[in-house]
Coordinates of C-alpha atoms and ligand atoms in Angstrom, one line a residue:
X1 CA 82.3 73.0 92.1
X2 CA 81.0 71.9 88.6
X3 CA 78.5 72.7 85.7
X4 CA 76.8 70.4 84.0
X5 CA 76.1 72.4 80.7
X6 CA 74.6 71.1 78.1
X7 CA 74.9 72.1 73.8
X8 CA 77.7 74.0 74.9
X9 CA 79.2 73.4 71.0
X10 CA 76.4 75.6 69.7
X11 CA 76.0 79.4 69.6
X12 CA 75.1 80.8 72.8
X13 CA 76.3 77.5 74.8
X14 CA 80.0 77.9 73.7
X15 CA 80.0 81.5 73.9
X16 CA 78.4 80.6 77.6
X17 CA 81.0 78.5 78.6
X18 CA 83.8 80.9 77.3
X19 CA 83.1 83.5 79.6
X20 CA 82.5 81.3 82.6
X21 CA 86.3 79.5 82.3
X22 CA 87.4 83.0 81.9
X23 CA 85.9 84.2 84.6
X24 CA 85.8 81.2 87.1
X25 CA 87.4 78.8 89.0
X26 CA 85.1 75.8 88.5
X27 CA 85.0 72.9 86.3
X28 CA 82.0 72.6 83.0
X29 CA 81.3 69.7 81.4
X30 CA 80.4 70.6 78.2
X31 CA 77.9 67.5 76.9
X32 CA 76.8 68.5 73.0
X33 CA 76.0 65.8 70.7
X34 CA 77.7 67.7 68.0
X35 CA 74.9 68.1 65.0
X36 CA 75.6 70.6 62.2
X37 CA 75.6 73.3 64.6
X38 CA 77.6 72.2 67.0
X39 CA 81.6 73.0 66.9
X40 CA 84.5 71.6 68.8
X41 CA 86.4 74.6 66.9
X42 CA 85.0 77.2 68.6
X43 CA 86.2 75.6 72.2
X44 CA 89.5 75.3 70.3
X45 CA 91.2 77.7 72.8
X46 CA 89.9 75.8 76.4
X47 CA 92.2 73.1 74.5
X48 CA 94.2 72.0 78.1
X49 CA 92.3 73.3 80.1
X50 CA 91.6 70.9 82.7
X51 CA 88.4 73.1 83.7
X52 CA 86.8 72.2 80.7
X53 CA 85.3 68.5 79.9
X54 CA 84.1 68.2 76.6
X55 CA 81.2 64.5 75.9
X56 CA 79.8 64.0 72.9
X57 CA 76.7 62.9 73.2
X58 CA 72.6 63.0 73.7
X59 CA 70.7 64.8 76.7
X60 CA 68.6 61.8 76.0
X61 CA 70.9 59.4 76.3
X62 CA 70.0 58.8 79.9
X63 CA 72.6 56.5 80.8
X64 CA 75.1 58.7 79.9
X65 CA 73.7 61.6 81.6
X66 CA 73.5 59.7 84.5
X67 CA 76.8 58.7 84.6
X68 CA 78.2 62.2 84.4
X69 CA 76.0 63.5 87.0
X70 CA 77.2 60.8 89.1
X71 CA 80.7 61.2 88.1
X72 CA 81.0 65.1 88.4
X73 CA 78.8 65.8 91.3
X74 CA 77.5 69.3 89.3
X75 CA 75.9 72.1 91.5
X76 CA 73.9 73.2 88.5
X77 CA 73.1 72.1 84.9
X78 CA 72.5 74.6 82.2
X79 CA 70.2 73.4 79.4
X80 CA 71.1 74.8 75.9
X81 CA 70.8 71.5 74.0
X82 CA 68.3 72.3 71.4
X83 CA 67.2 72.7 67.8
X84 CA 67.2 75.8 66.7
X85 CA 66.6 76.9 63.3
X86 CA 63.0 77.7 62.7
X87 CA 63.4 76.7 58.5
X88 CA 64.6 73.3 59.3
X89 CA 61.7 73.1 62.0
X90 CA 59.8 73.7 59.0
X91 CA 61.4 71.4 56.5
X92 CA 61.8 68.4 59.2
X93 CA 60.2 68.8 62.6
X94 CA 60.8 65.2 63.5
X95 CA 64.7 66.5 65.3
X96 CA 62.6 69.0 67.1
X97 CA 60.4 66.7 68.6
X98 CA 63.0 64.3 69.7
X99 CA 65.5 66.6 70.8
X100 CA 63.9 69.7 72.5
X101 CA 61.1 67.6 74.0
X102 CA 61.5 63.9 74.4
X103 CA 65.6 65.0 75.0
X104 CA 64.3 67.1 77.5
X105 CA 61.9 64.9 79.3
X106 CA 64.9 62.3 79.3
X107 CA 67.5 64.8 80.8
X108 CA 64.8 66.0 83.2
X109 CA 64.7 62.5 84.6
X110 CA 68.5 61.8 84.9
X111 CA 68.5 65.1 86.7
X112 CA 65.8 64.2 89.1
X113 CA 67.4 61.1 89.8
X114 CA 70.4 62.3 90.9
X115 CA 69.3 66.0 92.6
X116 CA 66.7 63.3 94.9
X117 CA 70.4 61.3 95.8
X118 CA 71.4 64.8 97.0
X119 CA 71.8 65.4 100.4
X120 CA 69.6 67.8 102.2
X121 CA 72.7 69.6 104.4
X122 CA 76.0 70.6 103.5
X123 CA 78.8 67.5 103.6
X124 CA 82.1 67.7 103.0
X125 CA 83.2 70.9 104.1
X126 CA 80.5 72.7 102.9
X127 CA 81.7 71.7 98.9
X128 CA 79.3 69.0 97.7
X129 CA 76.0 70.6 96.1
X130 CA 72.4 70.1 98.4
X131 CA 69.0 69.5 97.6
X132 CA 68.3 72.9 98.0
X133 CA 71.3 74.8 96.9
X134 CA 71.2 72.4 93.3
X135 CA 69.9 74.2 89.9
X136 CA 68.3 73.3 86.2
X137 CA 68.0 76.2 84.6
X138 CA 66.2 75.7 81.5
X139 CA 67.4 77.8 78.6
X140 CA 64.3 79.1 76.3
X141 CA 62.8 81.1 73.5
X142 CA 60.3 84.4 73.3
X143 CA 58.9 82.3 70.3
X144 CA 57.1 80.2 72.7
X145 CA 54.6 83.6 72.8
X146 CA 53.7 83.7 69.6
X147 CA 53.5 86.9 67.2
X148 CA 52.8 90.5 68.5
X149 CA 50.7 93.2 66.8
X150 CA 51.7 96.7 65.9
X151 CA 50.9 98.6 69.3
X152 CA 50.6 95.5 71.5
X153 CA 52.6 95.5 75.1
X154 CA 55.9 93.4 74.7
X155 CA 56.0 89.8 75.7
X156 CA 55.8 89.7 79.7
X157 CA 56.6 86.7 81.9
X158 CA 52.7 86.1 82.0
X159 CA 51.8 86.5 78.6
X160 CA 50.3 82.9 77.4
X161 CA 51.7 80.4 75.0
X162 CA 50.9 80.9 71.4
X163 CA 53.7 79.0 69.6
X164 CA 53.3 79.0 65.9
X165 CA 56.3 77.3 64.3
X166 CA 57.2 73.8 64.6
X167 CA 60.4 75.3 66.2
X168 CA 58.6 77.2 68.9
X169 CA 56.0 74.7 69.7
X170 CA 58.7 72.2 70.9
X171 CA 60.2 74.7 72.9
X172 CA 56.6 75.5 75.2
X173 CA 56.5 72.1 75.3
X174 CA 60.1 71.4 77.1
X175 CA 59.2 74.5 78.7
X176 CA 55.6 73.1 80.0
X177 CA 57.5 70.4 81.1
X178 CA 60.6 72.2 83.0
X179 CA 57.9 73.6 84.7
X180 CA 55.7 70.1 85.9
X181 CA 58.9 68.9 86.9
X182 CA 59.1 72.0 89.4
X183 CA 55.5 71.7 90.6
X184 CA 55.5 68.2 90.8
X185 CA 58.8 66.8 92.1
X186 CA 60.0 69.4 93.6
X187 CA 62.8 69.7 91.2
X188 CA 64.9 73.4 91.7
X189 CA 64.3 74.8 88.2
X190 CA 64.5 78.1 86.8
X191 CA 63.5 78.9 83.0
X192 CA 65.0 81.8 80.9
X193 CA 63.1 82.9 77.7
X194 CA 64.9 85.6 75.6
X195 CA 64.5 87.5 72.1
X196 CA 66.8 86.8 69.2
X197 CA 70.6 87.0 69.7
X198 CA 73.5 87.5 67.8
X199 CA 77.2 87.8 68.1
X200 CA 80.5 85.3 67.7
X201 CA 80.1 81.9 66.8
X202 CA 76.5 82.4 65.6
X203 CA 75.1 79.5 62.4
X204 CA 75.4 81.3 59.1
X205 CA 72.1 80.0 58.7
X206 CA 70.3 82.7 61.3
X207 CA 69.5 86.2 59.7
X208 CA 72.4 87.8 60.4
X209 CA 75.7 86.0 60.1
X210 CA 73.9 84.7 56.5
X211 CA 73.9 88.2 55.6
X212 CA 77.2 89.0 56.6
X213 CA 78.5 85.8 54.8
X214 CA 76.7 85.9 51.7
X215 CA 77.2 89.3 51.0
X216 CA 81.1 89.0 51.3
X217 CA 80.6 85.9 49.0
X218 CA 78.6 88.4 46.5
X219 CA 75.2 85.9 46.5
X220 CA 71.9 87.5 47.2
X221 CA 71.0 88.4 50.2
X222 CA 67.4 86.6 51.1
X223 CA 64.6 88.8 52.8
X224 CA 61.5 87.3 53.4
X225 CA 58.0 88.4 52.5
X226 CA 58.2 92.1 52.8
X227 CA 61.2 92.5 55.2
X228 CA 59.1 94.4 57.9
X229 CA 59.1 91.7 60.5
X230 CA 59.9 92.6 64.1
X231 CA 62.8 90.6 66.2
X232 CA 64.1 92.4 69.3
X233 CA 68.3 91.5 69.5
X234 CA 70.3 91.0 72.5
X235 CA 74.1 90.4 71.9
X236 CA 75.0 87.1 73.3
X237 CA 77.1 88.3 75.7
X238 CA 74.4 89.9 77.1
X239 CA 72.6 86.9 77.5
X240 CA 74.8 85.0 78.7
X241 CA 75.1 87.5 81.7
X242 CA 71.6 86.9 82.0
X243 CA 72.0 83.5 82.7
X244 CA 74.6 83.5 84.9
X245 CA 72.5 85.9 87.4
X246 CA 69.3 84.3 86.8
X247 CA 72.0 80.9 88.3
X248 CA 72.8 83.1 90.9
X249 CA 69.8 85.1 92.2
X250 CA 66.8 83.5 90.2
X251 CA 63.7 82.5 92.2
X252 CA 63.0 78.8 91.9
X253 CA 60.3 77.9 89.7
X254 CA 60.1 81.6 88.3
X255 CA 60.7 82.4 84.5
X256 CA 62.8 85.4 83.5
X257 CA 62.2 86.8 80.0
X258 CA 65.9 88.2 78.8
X259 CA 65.8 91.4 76.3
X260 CA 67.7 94.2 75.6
X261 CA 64.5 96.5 74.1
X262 CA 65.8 96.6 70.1
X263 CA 62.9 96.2 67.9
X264 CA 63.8 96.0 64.6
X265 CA 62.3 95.6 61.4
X266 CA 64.6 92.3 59.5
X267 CA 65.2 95.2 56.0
X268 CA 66.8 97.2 59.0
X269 CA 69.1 94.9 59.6
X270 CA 70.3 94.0 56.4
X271 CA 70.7 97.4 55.5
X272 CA 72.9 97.9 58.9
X273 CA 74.5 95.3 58.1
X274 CA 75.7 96.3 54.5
X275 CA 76.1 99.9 55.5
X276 CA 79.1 97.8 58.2
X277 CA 80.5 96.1 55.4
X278 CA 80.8 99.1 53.1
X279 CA 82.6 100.8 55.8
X280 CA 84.9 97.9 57.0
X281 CA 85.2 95.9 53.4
X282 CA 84.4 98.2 50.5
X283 CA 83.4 96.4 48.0
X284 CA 85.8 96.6 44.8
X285 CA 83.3 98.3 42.2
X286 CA 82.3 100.5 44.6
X287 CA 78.6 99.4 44.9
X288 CA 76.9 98.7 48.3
X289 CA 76.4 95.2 49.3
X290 CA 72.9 96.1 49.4
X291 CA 72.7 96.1 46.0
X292 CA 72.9 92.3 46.9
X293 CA 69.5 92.2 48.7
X294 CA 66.6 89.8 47.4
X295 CA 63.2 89.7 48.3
X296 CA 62.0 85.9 48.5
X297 CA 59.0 83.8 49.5
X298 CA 57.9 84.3 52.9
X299 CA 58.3 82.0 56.0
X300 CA 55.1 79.7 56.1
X301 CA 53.4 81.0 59.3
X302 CA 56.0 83.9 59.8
X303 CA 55.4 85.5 63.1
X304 CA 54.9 89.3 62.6
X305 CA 56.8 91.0 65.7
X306 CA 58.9 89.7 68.9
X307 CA 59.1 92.1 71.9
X308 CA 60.5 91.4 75.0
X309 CA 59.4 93.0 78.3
X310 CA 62.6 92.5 80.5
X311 CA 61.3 94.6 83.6
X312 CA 61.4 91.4 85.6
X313 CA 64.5 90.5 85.4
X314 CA 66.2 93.7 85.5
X315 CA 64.2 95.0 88.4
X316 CA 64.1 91.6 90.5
X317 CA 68.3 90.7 89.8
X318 CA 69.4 94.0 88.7
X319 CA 70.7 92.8 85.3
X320 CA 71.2 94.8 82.3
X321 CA 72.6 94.1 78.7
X322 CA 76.1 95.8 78.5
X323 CA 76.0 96.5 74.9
X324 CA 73.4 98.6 72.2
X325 CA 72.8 96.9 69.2
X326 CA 75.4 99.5 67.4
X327 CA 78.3 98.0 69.4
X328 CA 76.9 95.2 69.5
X329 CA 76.8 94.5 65.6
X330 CA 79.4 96.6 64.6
X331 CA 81.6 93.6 67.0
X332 CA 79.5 91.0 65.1
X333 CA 80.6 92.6 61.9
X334 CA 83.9 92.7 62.6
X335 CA 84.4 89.4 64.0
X336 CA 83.1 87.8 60.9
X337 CA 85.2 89.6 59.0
X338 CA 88.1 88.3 61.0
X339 CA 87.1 84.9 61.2
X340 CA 86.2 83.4 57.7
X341 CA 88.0 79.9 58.5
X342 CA 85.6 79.5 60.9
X343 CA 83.0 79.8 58.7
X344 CA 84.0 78.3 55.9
X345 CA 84.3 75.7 58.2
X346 CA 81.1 75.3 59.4
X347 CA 79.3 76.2 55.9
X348 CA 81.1 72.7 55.0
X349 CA 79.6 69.0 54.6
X350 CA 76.3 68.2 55.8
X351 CA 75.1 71.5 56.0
X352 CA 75.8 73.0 52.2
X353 CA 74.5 69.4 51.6
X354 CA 71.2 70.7 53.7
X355 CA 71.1 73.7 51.8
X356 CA 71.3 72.7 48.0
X357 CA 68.5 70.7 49.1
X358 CA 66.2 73.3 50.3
X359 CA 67.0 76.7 49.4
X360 CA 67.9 77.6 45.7
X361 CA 68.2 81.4 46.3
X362 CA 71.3 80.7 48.6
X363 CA 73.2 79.3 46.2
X364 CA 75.5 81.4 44.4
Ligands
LIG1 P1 72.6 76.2 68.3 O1 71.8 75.5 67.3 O2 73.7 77.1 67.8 O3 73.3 75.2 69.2 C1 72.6 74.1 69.8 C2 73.7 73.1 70.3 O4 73.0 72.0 70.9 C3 74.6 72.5 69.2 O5 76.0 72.6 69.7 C4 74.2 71.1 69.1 O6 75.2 70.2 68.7 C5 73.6 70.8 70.5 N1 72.6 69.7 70.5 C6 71.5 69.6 69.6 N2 70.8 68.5 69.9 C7 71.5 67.9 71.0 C8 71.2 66.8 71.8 N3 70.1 66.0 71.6 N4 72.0 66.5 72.8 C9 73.1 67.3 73.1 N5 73.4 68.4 72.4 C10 72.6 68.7 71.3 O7 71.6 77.0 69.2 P2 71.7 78.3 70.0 O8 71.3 79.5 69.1 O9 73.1 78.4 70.7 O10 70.6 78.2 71.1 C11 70.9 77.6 72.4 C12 69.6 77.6 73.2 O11 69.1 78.9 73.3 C13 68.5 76.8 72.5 O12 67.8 76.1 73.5 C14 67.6 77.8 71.9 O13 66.2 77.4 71.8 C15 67.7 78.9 72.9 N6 67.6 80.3 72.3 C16 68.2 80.7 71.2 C17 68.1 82.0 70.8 C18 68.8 82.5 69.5 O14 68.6 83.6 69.1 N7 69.8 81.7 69.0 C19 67.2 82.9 71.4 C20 66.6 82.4 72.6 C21 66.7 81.1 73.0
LIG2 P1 66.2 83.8 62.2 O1 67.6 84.3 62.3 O2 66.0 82.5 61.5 O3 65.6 83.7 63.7 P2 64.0 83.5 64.1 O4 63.2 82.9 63.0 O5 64.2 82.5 65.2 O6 63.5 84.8 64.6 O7 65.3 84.9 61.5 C1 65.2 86.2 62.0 C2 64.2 87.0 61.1 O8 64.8 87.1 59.8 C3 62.9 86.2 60.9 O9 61.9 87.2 60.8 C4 63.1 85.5 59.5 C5 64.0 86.5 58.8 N1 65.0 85.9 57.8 C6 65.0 86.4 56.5 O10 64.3 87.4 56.1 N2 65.9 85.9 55.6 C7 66.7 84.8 56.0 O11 67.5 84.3 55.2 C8 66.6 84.3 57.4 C9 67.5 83.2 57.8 C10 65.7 84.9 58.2

């Protein structure tokens, strides 16, 4: 039995695929066109592991897509492939478009393509996947809501679409399209949508691994506008559970919204963050690194709040997250703090290029 997984270089994808060779007796191939945020290093340890098939390349590339479907024969494809940064959206939407949306269409058709070649009964001793037992499962966002009011009712499966960001508005839109692809063809889908995560492996570009980086390089720690946005965090472990039972026991067509109910103001974080690090690395003059933090210009069209309703999901597949956001960062914490090859690593080449360019206030 295989997975076809795909962007399983990048944060949640790689952490993803971890766990499931840990756990599991069946072959991924990993395809991730390996952009700034996605790195072979952090599938360093599934080196020989003949479980694990690692391609570089483009969901949109659809020959090559095609090929490994054909190839591997996959049960299920996992879609993580995306970009994900909200700033760059900002600063250069053009990558969004092409690889959340037109990437998607194209993958959507390989998939099509070969799931129709399926057969509809069980050959070959029951092995080979079926037209009906075959999944996509579409990885997604709660941006694709839009922003929440003080007081309003978390982000159900049927609130509408309001994205706002260049980001999120790519994401309905491979979203929309997950979803005609269901209705239309017939195609077995399911569609995940969660809140913001963190954990191992995560870009020191997102909220909190920059924090936890900067501050041990003593920069300023940027908070935009006034700090008091709302994100609701699930540890990426957690959502990768999620996924994995949503593969096993989703029903077709449905959408699952994934959360772990922590609102939290963005100041909160920092602060919880540097109150970690004081603990775990005191700094040497004995100041707090939140000394370090900054106030900056806002986000252009910041959302407010994010709040995930997760009833569905954990009523419907009995999940639930394993960790509160105190374990759960306090494990963030201290993996960072463990792990600075990994991040000096990635904070190298084209993205410090990417950076001098566009923010000022994270240069030292
Ligand atoms: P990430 O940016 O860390 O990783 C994305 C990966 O996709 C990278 O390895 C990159 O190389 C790869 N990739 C990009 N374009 C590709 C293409 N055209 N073909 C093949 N591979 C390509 O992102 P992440 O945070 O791991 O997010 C994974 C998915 O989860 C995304 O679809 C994202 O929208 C969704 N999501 C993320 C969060 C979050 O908090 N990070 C929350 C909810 C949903
Ligand atoms: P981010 O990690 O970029 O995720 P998203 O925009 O997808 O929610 O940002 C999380 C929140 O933190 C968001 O409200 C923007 C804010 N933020 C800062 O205040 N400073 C920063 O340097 C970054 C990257 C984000």
């Amino acid at each position: 039995m295989t997975l076809l997984v795909t962007g399983g270089a990048g944060f949640i994808g790689a952490n993803f695929v971890l766990d499931w060779l840990a756990a599991h007796d069946e072959t991924v191939v990993n395809l991730d066109k390996l952009t700034y945020a996605g790195n072979p290093e952090t599938l360093a340890s599934l080196q020989g592991n003949a479980h694990h098939v690692f391609v570089q390349g483009d969901i949109g590339d659809a020959a090559l897509v095609s090929r490994l479907l054909a190839e591997h024969q996959p049960r299920a494809v996992v879609n993580f492939a995306a970009e994900s940064h909200v700033d760059r959206s900002i600063h250069g939407p053009g990558d969004f478009i092409e690889t959340n949306i037109v990437g998607t269409f194209r993958l959507l058709e390989s998939v099509r393509s070969y799931w129709s070649g399926l057969s509809d009964t069980h050959r070959d001793g029951g092995v080979a996947p079926t037209k009906s037992s075959f999944r996509f499962l579409h990885v997604s966002t709660d941006e694709v809501y839009g922003s929440l009011s003080k007081g309003d009712p978390a982000f159900a499966e049927t609130h509408r679409y309001e994205p706002n960001s260049p980001y999120s508005a790519s994401k309905a839109a491979s979203d929309h399209l997950v979803r005609a692809w269901h209705h239309t063809y017939g195609l077995p889908v399911l569609t995940t949508n969660c809140s913001n995560n963190y954990g191992p492996y995560h870009f020191p570009e997102k909220l909190i691994p920059l924090m936890i980086v900067n501050a041990l390089a003593g920069k300023p720690l940027p908070v935009y506008g006034d700090g008091m946005q709302i994100r609701d965090w699930l540890y990426v472990k957690d959502h990768c559970s999620a996924i994995r039972r949503v593969l096993e026991a989703g029903r077709l067509g449905e959408t699952y919204n994934v959360g772990g109910w922590n609102e939290k103001p963005n100041i909160e974080i920092v602060n919880t963050v540097c109150k970690l690090l004081d603990e775990l690395r005191p700094k040497q003059d004995g100041t707090s690194y939140a000394t370090q933090i900054a106030y900056v210009t806002d986000r252009p069209g910041h959302d407010r709040r994010y709040a995930i309703d997760a009833r569905k999901l954990e009523a419907e597949l009995g999940w639930k997250p394993a960790e509160t956001f105190e374990t759960g960062i306090r494990k963030t914490v201290e993996w960072y703090l463990a792990n600075p090859d990994w991040v000096a690593h990635v904070q190298s080449g084209s993205y410090r290029d990417w950076v001098s360019k566009n923010y000022a206030e994270r240069q030292a």
